[in-house]
Coordinates of C-alpha atoms (C1' of nucleotides) in Angstrom, one line a residue:
Chain Z
M1 CA -234.6 121.6 -53.9
Y2 CA -234.7 125.4 -53.5
C3 CA -232.9 127.5 -56.1
L4 CA -231.7 131.1 -55.5
A5 CA -231.0 133.2 -58.5
D6 CA -229.0 136.3 -57.6
C7 CA -227.9 139.0 -59.9
N8 CA -224.2 139.8 -59.8
N9 CA -223.4 143.4 -58.6
F10 CA -226.8 144.2 -59.9
F11 CA -227.0 147.9 -60.1
V12 CA -223.4 148.1 -61.6
S13 CA -224.4 145.5 -64.1
C14 CA -227.5 147.6 -65.1
E15 CA -225.3 150.7 -65.6
R16 CA -222.8 148.6 -67.7
L17 CA -225.7 147.4 -69.9
Y18 CA -226.2 151.0 -71.1
D19 CA -222.6 151.9 -71.0
P20 CA -220.2 149.2 -71.9
T21 CA -217.2 151.5 -71.3
L22 CA -217.7 150.7 -67.6
N23 CA -216.8 147.0 -68.3
G24 CA -213.6 145.9 -66.5
R25 CA -213.2 149.2 -64.4
P26 CA -213.9 149.8 -60.7
V27 CA -217.5 151.2 -60.5
V28 CA -219.7 151.9 -57.6
V29 CA -223.3 153.0 -57.5
L30 CA -224.3 155.6 -54.8
S31 CA -227.5 155.7 -52.8
N32 CA -229.9 158.7 -52.9
N33 CA -228.1 162.0 -52.3
D34 CA -224.9 160.4 -53.6
G35 CA -224.5 159.2 -49.9
C36 CA -223.4 155.7 -49.5
V37 CA -222.0 152.9 -51.7
I38 CA -224.9 150.5 -52.5
A39 CA -223.2 148.4 -55.3
R40 CA -219.7 147.7 -56.3
S41 CA -218.2 146.0 -59.3
N42 CA -215.7 143.1 -58.7
E43 CA -212.9 145.5 -59.5
A44 CA -214.3 148.0 -56.8
K45 CA -214.6 145.2 -54.2
A46 CA -211.0 144.1 -55.0
M47 CA -209.8 147.6 -54.2
G48 CA -211.3 147.3 -50.7
I49 CA -214.3 149.6 -50.9
P50 CA -216.8 148.3 -48.4
M51 CA -220.5 148.0 -48.9
G52 CA -222.5 150.8 -47.3
C53 CA -219.4 153.1 -47.2
P54 CA -220.1 156.8 -47.2
A55 CA -219.0 158.2 -50.6
F56 CA -216.7 160.8 -48.9
Q57 CA -214.9 158.0 -47.0
I58 CA -213.9 156.0 -50.0
K59 CA -210.5 157.6 -50.3
K60 CA -209.9 156.5 -46.7
H61 CA -210.2 152.9 -47.8
I62 CA -208.3 153.0 -51.1
G63 CA -205.9 156.1 -50.8
T64 CA -206.3 159.4 -52.4
A65 CA -204.1 158.4 -55.4
R66 CA -206.4 155.7 -56.5
L67 CA -209.6 157.7 -56.0
N68 CA -209.8 158.9 -59.6
D69 CA -209.7 155.4 -60.8
V70 CA -213.1 154.6 -59.2
I71 CA -216.2 155.6 -61.3
Q72 CA -219.0 156.8 -59.0
L73 CA -222.5 156.8 -60.4
S74 CA -225.7 158.1 -58.9
A75 CA -228.4 155.5 -58.6
R76 CA -231.4 155.2 -61.0
H77 CA -233.8 152.9 -59.4
T78 CA -236.4 153.3 -62.0
L79 CA -234.1 151.7 -64.4
Y80 CA -233.0 148.9 -62.1
H81 CA -236.6 148.1 -61.3
D82 CA -237.4 147.8 -64.9
I83 CA -234.5 145.4 -65.6
S84 CA -235.4 143.5 -62.6
L85 CA -239.0 143.1 -63.9
R86 CA -237.6 141.6 -67.2
I87 CA -235.5 139.2 -65.4
M88 CA -238.2 138.0 -63.0
S89 CA -240.7 137.6 -65.9
L90 CA -238.3 135.4 -67.7
L91 CA -237.7 133.4 -64.6
G92 CA -241.5 133.2 -64.0
R93 CA -241.9 131.8 -67.4
S94 CA -239.2 129.3 -66.9
C95 CA -239.5 128.1 -63.4
E96 CA -242.0 126.6 -60.8
R97 CA -243.1 128.6 -57.8
L98 CA -241.1 131.8 -58.3
E99 CA -240.9 134.0 -55.2
V100 CA -239.3 137.4 -55.9
Y101 CA -237.2 138.0 -52.8
S102 CA -235.7 141.5 -53.7
V103 CA -234.9 143.5 -56.7
D104 CA -232.1 141.2 -57.6
E105 CA -233.0 137.8 -56.1
A106 CA -235.7 135.2 -56.5
F107 CA -236.2 131.7 -55.2
F108 CA -237.8 128.9 -57.1
Q109 CA -238.1 125.0 -57.1
A110 CA -235.6 122.9 -59.1
P111 CA -237.7 121.1 -61.8
F112 CA -236.2 117.7 -61.9
N113 CA -235.1 116.3 -58.6
D114 CA -232.1 115.0 -60.5
P115 CA -228.7 116.7 -59.9
V116 CA -227.5 116.3 -63.5
K117 CA -230.6 117.5 -65.2
D118 CA -231.2 120.4 -62.8
E119 CA -227.7 121.6 -63.2
Q120 CA -228.0 121.6 -66.9
F121 CA -231.3 123.4 -66.6
L122 CA -229.9 126.1 -64.3
R123 CA -226.9 126.6 -66.6
D124 CA -229.3 127.1 -69.6
L125 CA -231.2 129.6 -67.4
V126 CA -228.2 131.6 -66.6
A127 CA -227.3 131.8 -70.3
K128 CA -230.8 132.7 -71.3
I129 CA -230.9 135.7 -68.8
Y130 CA -227.6 136.9 -70.1
K131 CA -228.7 136.5 -73.8
Y132 CA -232.0 138.2 -73.4
V133 CA -231.5 140.8 -70.6
G134 CA -227.7 141.1 -70.4
I135 CA -227.3 140.8 -66.7
P136 CA -225.0 138.2 -65.2
V137 CA -226.7 135.9 -62.7
S138 CA -225.6 133.3 -60.3
I139 CA -227.7 130.4 -59.1
G140 CA -227.3 128.2 -56.0
Y141 CA -229.5 125.3 -55.0
A142 CA -229.9 123.2 -52.0
P143 CA -232.6 121.5 -49.7
T144 CA -233.4 124.8 -47.8
R145 CA -233.5 128.6 -48.7
T146 CA -230.7 129.2 -46.2
L147 CA -228.4 126.6 -47.7
A148 CA -229.4 127.8 -51.2
K149 CA -228.0 131.3 -50.2
I150 CA -224.7 129.9 -49.2
A151 CA -224.6 127.9 -52.6
S152 CA -225.3 131.1 -54.5
R153 CA -222.4 132.8 -52.8
I154 CA -220.2 129.9 -53.6
A155 CA -221.3 130.1 -57.3
K156 CA -220.8 133.9 -57.4
K157 CA -217.4 133.8 -55.9
N158 CA -216.0 131.0 -58.1
P159 CA -217.3 131.8 -61.5
D160 CA -214.4 129.8 -63.2
T161 CA -215.2 126.5 -61.5
T162 CA -219.0 126.8 -61.3
Q163 CA -220.0 128.8 -64.3
G164 CA -222.4 130.6 -62.1
V165 CA -224.3 127.5 -60.9
Y166 CA -223.6 125.5 -57.7
G167 CA -225.7 122.9 -56.0
L168 CA -225.3 121.5 -52.4
T169 CA -226.6 118.2 -53.5
S170 CA -225.2 115.9 -50.8
Q171 CA -224.5 116.1 -47.2
H172 CA -220.8 115.9 -47.9
L173 CA -221.0 119.0 -50.0
I174 CA -223.1 120.7 -47.5
D175 CA -220.6 120.0 -44.5
S176 CA -217.7 121.3 -46.4
A177 CA -219.5 124.5 -47.5
L178 CA -220.5 125.1 -43.9
V179 CA -216.9 124.7 -42.7
K180 CA -215.8 127.4 -45.2
T181 CA -218.7 129.8 -44.3
D182 CA -218.1 132.4 -41.7
I183 CA -221.0 132.8 -39.3
S184 CA -221.5 136.3 -40.3
D185 CA -222.3 135.2 -43.8
V186 CA -225.1 133.0 -42.9
W187 CA -228.6 134.6 -44.0
G188 CA -230.3 135.9 -40.8
I189 CA -227.1 136.2 -38.7
G190 CA -226.3 140.0 -38.6
R191 CA -223.9 142.0 -36.6
R192 CA -225.3 141.6 -33.3
L193 CA -225.9 137.9 -33.5
T194 CA -222.5 137.3 -35.0
E195 CA -221.0 139.1 -32.0
A196 CA -223.1 137.0 -29.4
L197 CA -222.3 133.8 -31.2
R198 CA -218.6 134.5 -31.5
N199 CA -218.5 135.3 -27.7
R200 CA -219.8 131.6 -27.3
G201 CA -217.0 130.2 -29.5
V202 CA -219.1 130.0 -32.7
G203 CA -217.1 131.3 -35.6
S204 CA -218.4 129.3 -38.6
A205 CA -221.6 127.9 -39.9
A206 CA -220.3 124.4 -39.1
Q207 CA -219.7 125.3 -35.6
F208 CA -223.3 126.8 -35.4
V209 CA -224.8 123.6 -36.7
Q210 CA -223.0 121.7 -33.9
Y211 CA -224.5 123.9 -31.3
P212 CA -227.4 122.2 -29.3
N213 CA -230.9 123.0 -30.4
S214 CA -232.0 123.6 -26.7
L215 CA -229.2 126.2 -26.2
V216 CA -230.0 128.1 -29.5
R217 CA -233.7 128.3 -28.5
S218 CA -233.0 129.4 -24.9
L219 CA -230.2 132.0 -25.7
F220 CA -231.9 133.5 -28.8
N221 CA -235.3 133.7 -30.5
I222 CA -237.4 131.6 -32.8
T223 CA -235.9 133.2 -35.9
V224 CA -232.4 132.2 -35.0
A225 CA -233.7 128.6 -34.2
H226 CA -235.1 128.5 -37.7
T227 CA -231.9 129.5 -39.3
H228 CA -230.1 126.8 -37.2
A229 CA -232.5 124.1 -38.4
E230 CA -232.3 125.3 -42.1
L231 CA -228.5 125.0 -42.0
K232 CA -229.2 121.3 -40.9
G233 CA -231.4 120.8 -44.0
I234 CA -234.8 121.2 -42.3
D235 CA -237.1 123.4 -44.3
C236 CA -238.7 125.9 -42.0
T237 CA -240.8 127.5 -44.8
A238 CA -244.1 126.5 -43.4
A239 CA -243.2 128.5 -40.2
S240 CA -242.3 131.6 -42.0
P241 CA -244.2 131.8 -45.3
V242 CA -243.1 134.2 -47.9
T243 CA -245.8 136.9 -47.8
V244 CA -247.0 138.5 -51.0
A245 CA -249.0 141.7 -50.0
H246 CA -247.3 144.5 -48.3
K247 CA -248.0 145.1 -44.7
S248 CA -246.5 148.7 -44.7
I249 CA -245.7 151.1 -47.5
M250 CA -243.0 153.8 -46.9
N251 CA -241.6 156.6 -49.0
S252 CA -239.0 159.0 -47.5
R253 CA -236.0 161.0 -48.5
T254 CA -233.0 162.6 -47.1
F255 CA -233.0 166.2 -48.5
G256 CA -230.2 167.6 -50.5
T257 CA -229.8 170.4 -48.0
L258 CA -231.0 171.4 -44.5
I259 CA -234.4 172.9 -45.0
T260 CA -236.1 175.4 -42.7
S261 CA -239.1 176.5 -44.8
R262 CA -242.3 174.9 -43.5
N263 CA -243.7 174.9 -47.1
E264 CA -240.8 173.0 -48.5
V265 CA -241.0 170.2 -46.1
Q266 CA -244.6 170.1 -46.3
A267 CA -244.4 169.8 -50.2
A268 CA -242.1 166.8 -49.6
V269 CA -244.5 165.2 -47.3
V270 CA -247.4 165.6 -49.7
H271 CA -245.2 164.1 -52.5
F272 CA -244.4 161.1 -50.3
A273 CA -248.0 160.6 -49.3
E274 CA -249.1 160.8 -53.0
H275 CA -246.4 158.2 -53.9
C276 CA -247.4 155.9 -51.2
S277 CA -251.2 156.1 -52.1
R278 CA -250.3 155.3 -55.8
Q279 CA -248.5 152.3 -54.8
L280 CA -251.3 151.3 -52.4
R281 CA -253.8 151.5 -55.3
S282 CA -251.5 149.5 -57.7
E283 CA -251.6 146.7 -55.2
G284 CA -255.5 147.0 -54.8
S285 CA -255.1 147.7 -51.0
V286 CA -256.3 150.3 -48.7
A287 CA -254.4 151.8 -45.6
G288 CA -255.9 152.3 -42.1
T289 CA -253.1 154.4 -40.7
V290 CA -250.9 157.2 -42.0
M291 CA -247.6 158.0 -40.2
V292 CA -245.5 161.1 -40.8
Y293 CA -242.0 161.8 -39.5
V294 CA -239.6 164.6 -39.9
R295 CA -236.0 164.7 -38.6
G296 CA -233.0 167.1 -38.4
D297 CA -229.4 166.4 -39.4
R298 CA -228.1 163.8 -37.0
Y299 CA -224.5 164.5 -38.1
R300 CA -224.5 168.2 -37.5
E301 CA -223.6 169.4 -34.0
D302 CA -223.7 173.1 -34.8
V303 CA -227.5 173.2 -35.1
P304 CA -230.2 172.0 -32.8
F305 CA -231.6 168.6 -33.6
Y306 CA -235.3 167.8 -33.6
S307 CA -237.0 164.6 -34.6
N308 CA -240.7 163.6 -34.2
S309 CA -243.4 161.5 -35.7
C310 CA -247.2 161.3 -35.6
Q311 CA -249.6 158.5 -36.6
L312 CA -253.2 158.9 -37.4
N313 CA -255.9 156.5 -37.9
L314 CA -258.3 157.1 -40.9
A315 CA -262.1 157.2 -40.3
T316 CA -262.4 154.6 -43.1
P317 CA -259.4 152.8 -44.7
S318 CA -258.7 154.4 -48.0
S319 CA -256.3 154.5 -50.9
S320 CA -257.3 157.8 -52.3
A321 CA -254.6 160.3 -52.7
L322 CA -256.8 163.1 -51.5
T323 CA -257.6 161.2 -48.1
I324 CA -254.1 160.0 -47.6
V325 CA -252.6 163.5 -48.2
H326 CA -255.2 165.1 -46.0
Y327 CA -254.2 162.9 -43.1
A328 CA -250.5 163.1 -43.9
L329 CA -250.9 167.1 -43.8
Q330 CA -252.7 166.8 -40.4
A331 CA -249.9 164.6 -39.0
F332 CA -247.4 167.0 -40.4
S333 CA -248.9 170.1 -38.7
C334 CA -248.8 168.2 -35.4
I335 CA -245.0 167.7 -35.6
F336 CA -243.6 170.5 -37.6
K337 CA -241.7 173.1 -35.3
E338 CA -240.5 176.4 -36.7
G339 CA -236.9 177.3 -35.9
F340 CA -235.3 173.9 -36.6
G341 CA -233.6 172.6 -39.8
Y342 CA -235.0 169.4 -41.4
R343 CA -232.8 167.0 -43.3
K344 CA -235.3 164.0 -43.7
A345 CA -239.0 163.3 -43.8
G346 CA -241.1 160.4 -44.7
V347 CA -244.6 159.0 -44.9
M348 CA -245.6 155.4 -44.0
L349 CA -248.8 153.7 -44.6
L350 CA -249.8 150.9 -42.0
N351 CA -252.8 148.7 -41.4
I352 CA -252.9 147.7 -45.0
K353 CA -255.6 145.3 -46.3
P354 CA -257.3 144.4 -49.5
E355 CA -259.8 147.1 -50.7
T356 CA -262.5 144.4 -50.8
M357 CA -262.4 144.2 -47.0
V358 CA -263.2 147.8 -46.2
Q359 CA -265.7 148.4 -43.6
L360 CA -267.5 151.8 -44.0
N361 CA -267.7 154.1 -41.0
L362 CA -271.3 155.4 -40.1
F363 CA -270.0 158.8 -39.4
D364 CA -267.8 159.2 -42.4
K365 CA -269.1 162.0 -44.7
E366 CA -266.5 161.5 -47.6
D367 CA -268.0 160.2 -51.0
H368 CA -265.9 157.2 -51.5
N369 CA -267.1 156.2 -54.9
K370 CA -266.5 159.6 -56.3
Q371 CA -262.9 159.7 -55.0
N372 CA -262.3 156.2 -56.3
R373 CA -263.4 157.1 -59.9
L374 CA -261.1 160.3 -59.7
M375 CA -258.2 158.1 -58.5
R376 CA -258.7 155.6 -61.4
A377 CA -258.8 158.4 -63.9
I378 CA -255.6 159.9 -62.6
D379 CA -253.9 156.4 -62.5
H380 CA -254.9 155.8 -66.0
I381 CA -253.5 159.0 -67.3
N382 CA -250.2 158.7 -65.4
T383 CA -249.8 155.1 -66.6
R384 CA -250.5 156.1 -70.1
Y385 CA -248.4 159.3 -70.5
A386 CA -246.0 159.9 -67.8
T387 CA -245.7 159.1 -64.1
Q388 CA -246.1 162.8 -63.0
A389 CA -248.6 164.0 -65.8
V390 CA -251.2 164.7 -63.2
N391 CA -250.5 165.4 -59.5
L392 CA -251.9 167.3 -56.5
A393 CA -251.2 171.0 -56.7
S394 CA -249.9 170.9 -53.1
T395 CA -246.7 169.0 -54.2
S396 CA -245.4 171.8 -56.4
A397 CA -243.1 173.9 -54.2
K398 CA -239.7 174.9 -55.3
G399 CA -238.4 171.3 -54.8
E400 CA -235.5 172.1 -52.5
W401 CA -235.9 168.9 -50.9
K402 CA -235.1 166.9 -54.1
P403 CA -231.9 165.0 -53.5
R404 CA -228.5 165.6 -55.0
Q405 CA -227.7 163.4 -58.1
Q406 CA -224.4 164.7 -59.3
H407 CA -223.1 161.5 -60.8
L408 CA -225.6 160.5 -63.3
N409 CA -224.1 158.5 -66.1
Q410 CA -224.6 160.9 -69.1
S411 CA -223.8 158.4 -71.9
A412 CA -226.2 155.9 -70.4
Q413 CA -228.7 158.6 -69.8
S414 CA -229.2 159.3 -73.5
A415 CA -229.5 155.6 -74.3
L416 CA -232.2 155.4 -71.5
H417 CA -234.1 158.3 -73.1
I418 CA -234.6 156.2 -76.3
Y419 CA -235.5 153.2 -74.1
S420 CA -238.1 155.1 -72.0
G421 CA -239.7 156.3 -75.5
M422 CA -240.0 152.7 -76.3
V423 CA -241.7 151.8 -73.1
A424 CA -244.1 154.8 -73.3
S425 CA -245.1 153.8 -76.8
S426 CA -245.5 150.1 -75.9
K427 CA -247.7 151.2 -73.0
K428 CA -249.9 153.2 -75.3
K429 CA -250.3 150.0 -77.5
S430 CA -251.1 147.9 -74.7
S431 CA -253.8 150.2 -73.4
L432 CA -255.3 150.4 -76.8
Chain X
dT1 C1' -218.6 169.7 -47.1
dC2 C1' -220.2 164.9 -47.4
dT3 C1' -223.4 159.6 -43.9
dG4 C1' -229.8 155.8 -48.2
dG5 C1' -234.3 153.7 -48.6
dG6 C1' -237.8 150.2 -47.8
dG7 C1' -239.2 146.2 -45.8
dT8 C1' -240.2 142.0 -42.2
dC9 C1' -240.5 139.5 -37.9
dC10 C1' -240.1 138.9 -32.8
dT11 C1' -240.3 140.1 -27.9
dA12 C1' -241.3 142.4 -23.7
dG13 C1' -244.4 144.9 -21.3
dG14 C1' -248.5 147.5 -20.6
dA15 C1' -253.6 147.7 -20.9
dC16 C1' -257.5 145.4 -20.6
dC17 C1' -260.8 141.4 -20.1
dC18 C1' -263.5 137.7 -17.3
Chain F
dT1 C1' -251.2 143.1 7.4
dC2 C1' -253.5 141.0 3.5
dT3 C1' -254.3 141.9 -3.4
dG4 C1' -255.4 135.4 -8.3
dG5 C1' -255.2 133.1 -12.6
dG6 C1' -255.5 133.1 -17.3
dG7 C1' -256.0 135.2 -21.5
dT8 C1' -255.8 138.6 -25.6
dC9 C1' -254.3 142.6 -28.0
dC10 C1' -251.4 146.5 -29.0
dT11 C1' -247.1 149.1 -29.2
dA12 C1' -242.3 150.4 -29.2
dG13 C1' -238.0 148.8 -29.8
dG14 C1' -234.6 145.7 -31.5
dA15 C1' -232.7 142.7 -35.0
dC16 C1' -232.4 141.2 -39.5
dC17 C1' -232.7 141.5 -44.8
dC18 C1' -231.6 143.7 -49.6

DNA sequence: TCTGGGGTCCTAGGACCC
DNA sequence: TCTGGGGTCCTAGGACCC
């Protein structure tokens, strides 16, 4: 049996951890630039605020009168990531074959193959996570991942009857869950597929399961066929294994304002490239390709729009910030055009492989060993003291591109400073 | 005024090979 | 006039996920 542990309203729960005055109130967490709603408390969901809703459209959904009741917070991903690590490490110590699926979700195997014992084990797990980390979690379990997803939704939506744990442990339970599951709520069925399936009279997961295999395969692709099989209890894991190493690494931002200065956009690109290279090194990988893109403001009609990207292959795959930034700058100068406003830029690393598999280029003049030693030293300093203790000089422009964060929770912020102090000192200890 | 960021997989079509 | 058969690899674009 697959279990899926899913944190409830994760980002909001993280904010509440550091500011209990948020409990019981409608809270939303906003994306970078305070742009869109990316997490909602149950109270905010009940008011009718949709997921992904642009912040300025919230009032359209709930009415201007109730707008002041909603607490809007800027996201603090570093904090959420850290809390996620604590939950995942706790799960890793308690469960078999943990697969971290996202910042707030993880699959693992039920330990006993016995519905009564498994249920008790999972209830204890939910209680343990709440006790040691403080985040409410729901767990669903079923014969396949796709069904476990459905089970966890049921657990989350019915906390009173399920106490946060629900298992699809018999065909009877599976059948009745599928009848109540809208086709759009099935994992792997998005907007377009929902529309295509509805047009063929398929509105629920139960109706989808009844649809003939041959038709599913001929009308759609192999991914949809797998989802179809998983709903019937056939595990398709072998066909789509959960990958561990990243195949691409990206860092990009929408800027706080429209930027025209070449230096400013370039500083952002350097920052993204350096950030990507750091992640690459932390995974023990190298990249063979660097891609850079820039883009104007797609919502503004009063200024000319320009968007472009450029991809360059490295002479020798590398993870050195110096090399990655060098190529990123080269790509950037190919696509930057004066006279346009820029609202977003990003860097993406592709053709990623383990650093042990690098094939040296005969004509490459770089001294890789020297660069690797330098990078190790910089990473060591940044791990020990602060993320930005040492960085490349070319990142330091005015920082106009930095996004807006006007809704940081101040009371939680001070609690966080105390906490980051604790982390820094514990890091020092561990390195000693 | 205001609209996120970071990933994966699949498919069709083109280029190229023998 | 007339133009095969079988295969691989790469890429762009689309769809999905959180």
